[in-house]
XYZ file of C-alpha atoms in Angstrom:
180
model
C 94.487 141.527 51.950
C 95.230 139.687 48.745
C 98.382 138.484 50.363
C 96.526 137.106 53.425
C 93.925 135.428 51.267
C 96.664 133.953 49.093
C 98.473 132.637 52.218
C 95.278 131.056 53.538
C 94.608 129.458 50.157
C 98.162 128.113 49.983
C 97.920 126.790 53.546
C 94.585 125.118 52.787
C 95.986 123.508 49.629
C 99.054 122.370 51.580
C 96.899 120.828 54.359
C 94.614 119.076 51.850
C 97.664 117.757 49.989
C 99.218 116.588 53.284
C 95.945 114.862 54.234
C 95.728 113.128 50.835
C 99.367 111.981 51.113
C 98.845 110.673 54.666
C 95.694 108.750 53.714
C 97.404 107.402 50.588
C 100.455 106.315 52.584
C 98.197 104.596 55.151
C 96.320 102.684 52.452
C 99.569 101.689 50.758
C 101.015 100.517 54.110
C 97.953 98.351 54.784
C 98.229 96.856 51.297
C 101.957 96.041 51.818
C 102.259 94.838 55.442
C 105.705 93.244 54.971
C 107.337 96.347 53.544
C 108.698 97.539 56.918
C 109.678 94.106 58.285
C 113.308 93.064 58.184
C 114.281 90.559 55.516
C 115.204 87.107 56.779
C 118.638 85.939 55.919
C 118.962 82.206 56.599
C 122.736 82.434 56.892
C 122.502 85.026 59.657
C 120.215 82.929 61.924
C 121.905 81.862 65.139
C 121.166 78.338 66.352
C 120.628 78.589 70.122
C 119.612 74.934 70.700
C 122.368 73.011 72.463
C 122.749 69.440 73.685
C 121.629 68.842 77.263
C 124.676 67.539 79.137
C 122.681 66.291 82.167
C 122.678 62.550 82.843
C 124.894 59.851 81.453
C 124.645 56.927 79.076
C 126.164 53.503 79.579
C 129.331 52.759 77.620
C 129.285 49.844 75.199
C 126.565 48.068 73.277
C 123.390 46.641 74.754
C 123.809 43.190 76.265
C 120.773 41.180 75.217
C 119.101 38.923 77.765
C 117.971 35.461 76.889
C 114.291 34.615 76.861
C 114.796 32.531 80.005
C 116.432 35.458 81.860
C 113.581 37.804 80.924
C 110.959 35.247 81.985
C 112.745 34.664 85.304
C 112.778 38.445 86.057
C 109.086 38.782 85.218
C 108.167 35.842 87.438
C 110.142 37.333 90.337
C 108.073 40.550 90.121
C 104.760 38.770 89.689
C 102.162 38.804 92.458
C 100.285 35.535 92.789
C 97.242 35.815 95.024
C 94.189 33.772 95.749
C 91.048 35.776 96.464
C 88.327 34.275 98.608
C 85.285 36.449 99.232
C 81.594 35.742 99.535
C 79.385 36.916 96.692
C 76.781 38.573 98.941
C 76.924 41.233 101.653
C 73.943 41.449 103.987
C 73.079 44.454 106.186
C 70.085 44.324 108.565
C 69.763 48.122 108.199
C 70.901 50.713 105.674
C 72.046 53.204 108.294
C 75.730 54.220 108.298
C 77.587 52.412 111.080
C 75.568 49.199 110.695
C 77.588 45.989 110.832
C 76.909 43.586 107.976
C 77.823 39.995 107.155
C 80.535 39.457 104.552
C 83.334 36.912 104.544
C 86.723 37.694 103.017
C 89.783 35.502 103.516
C 93.429 36.242 102.773
C 94.753 32.722 102.386
C 98.010 31.635 103.983
C 99.828 31.262 100.642
C 99.314 34.925 99.687
C 102.330 37.208 100.031
C 100.337 40.448 100.310
C 98.003 42.177 102.739
C 94.536 43.041 101.404
C 91.908 45.647 102.187
C 88.499 45.664 100.530
C 86.329 48.583 99.416
C 82.692 48.222 98.390
C 81.289 50.672 95.824
C 77.652 51.335 94.976
C 77.962 53.233 91.703
C 80.827 55.676 92.197
C 80.375 55.962 95.979
C 82.358 53.894 98.495
C 79.869 52.561 101.049
C 82.087 50.200 103.087
C 85.771 49.485 103.717
C 87.250 46.480 105.466
C 90.051 46.392 107.978
C 93.459 45.291 106.633
C 93.649 41.504 106.277
C 97.070 39.823 106.401
C 97.818 36.346 105.028
C 96.117 33.587 107.044
C 93.487 36.046 108.367
C 89.838 36.631 107.472
C 86.894 38.897 108.269
C 83.235 37.959 108.709
C 81.753 41.457 109.084
C 82.084 44.899 107.531
C 80.745 48.301 108.624
C 78.512 50.413 106.364
C 80.057 53.891 106.043
C 77.176 55.532 104.119
C 73.385 55.367 104.370
C 71.862 52.981 101.806
C 68.145 52.539 101.073
C 66.684 49.057 101.627
C 66.887 46.803 98.579
C 69.149 44.550 96.589
C 72.020 46.052 94.575
C 74.849 44.948 92.325
C 78.024 46.465 93.775
C 81.739 46.286 93.028
C 84.033 44.912 95.719
C 87.608 46.035 95.121
C 90.344 43.971 96.742
C 93.401 46.218 97.142
C 96.773 44.498 97.485
C 99.545 45.970 99.667
C 103.093 44.874 100.445
C 103.289 43.298 103.871
C 106.573 44.911 104.894
C 105.933 48.558 103.914
C 102.192 48.690 103.278
C 102.750 50.084 99.767
C 99.869 49.784 97.302
C 100.572 47.150 94.632
C 97.403 46.488 92.631
C 93.662 45.865 92.837
C 91.006 43.501 91.532
C 87.286 44.202 91.250
C 84.427 41.726 91.713
C 80.698 42.194 91.063
C 78.772 40.982 94.088
C 75.283 41.416 95.542
C 74.442 43.810 98.379
C 71.230 43.198 100.314
C 69.930 45.851 102.726
C 66.773 45.211 104.805
């Protein structure tokens, strides 16, 4: 019986000692987090970044353009337009589909087609038909309901290439909208 009691006591001491060692090791590991990480050796790092061989550069030095050449190129790309639009749109009713009075002309000297959009706040309320050079419109259709009153709106004139109809630029004008 002494032997069994002695074995139990030894086992209990062993388990307590094992528990103390485990807890101690855990605390020490938390206090030294970098102990198990591998040391960095700067000479053993492998550089994996490589030059991208796609594309090609032009051989030789840059050939500078004269100021006149640069100005000539810029003028060739420039769009010169004359905008003619009335400063007031009048609708006899605020119901969508109502035809209103508004004159917009794309003068003969313009080299672009135009199409106008009228915005009340951030909402487009009317859009014109395309207008080519030497054409004009006298009416526009209301696409949204608008309460009677007088409003300041923005009329955007969008410019498009005549041959392909590609969008080129736009200009905005503050005008007055009157709805009866």
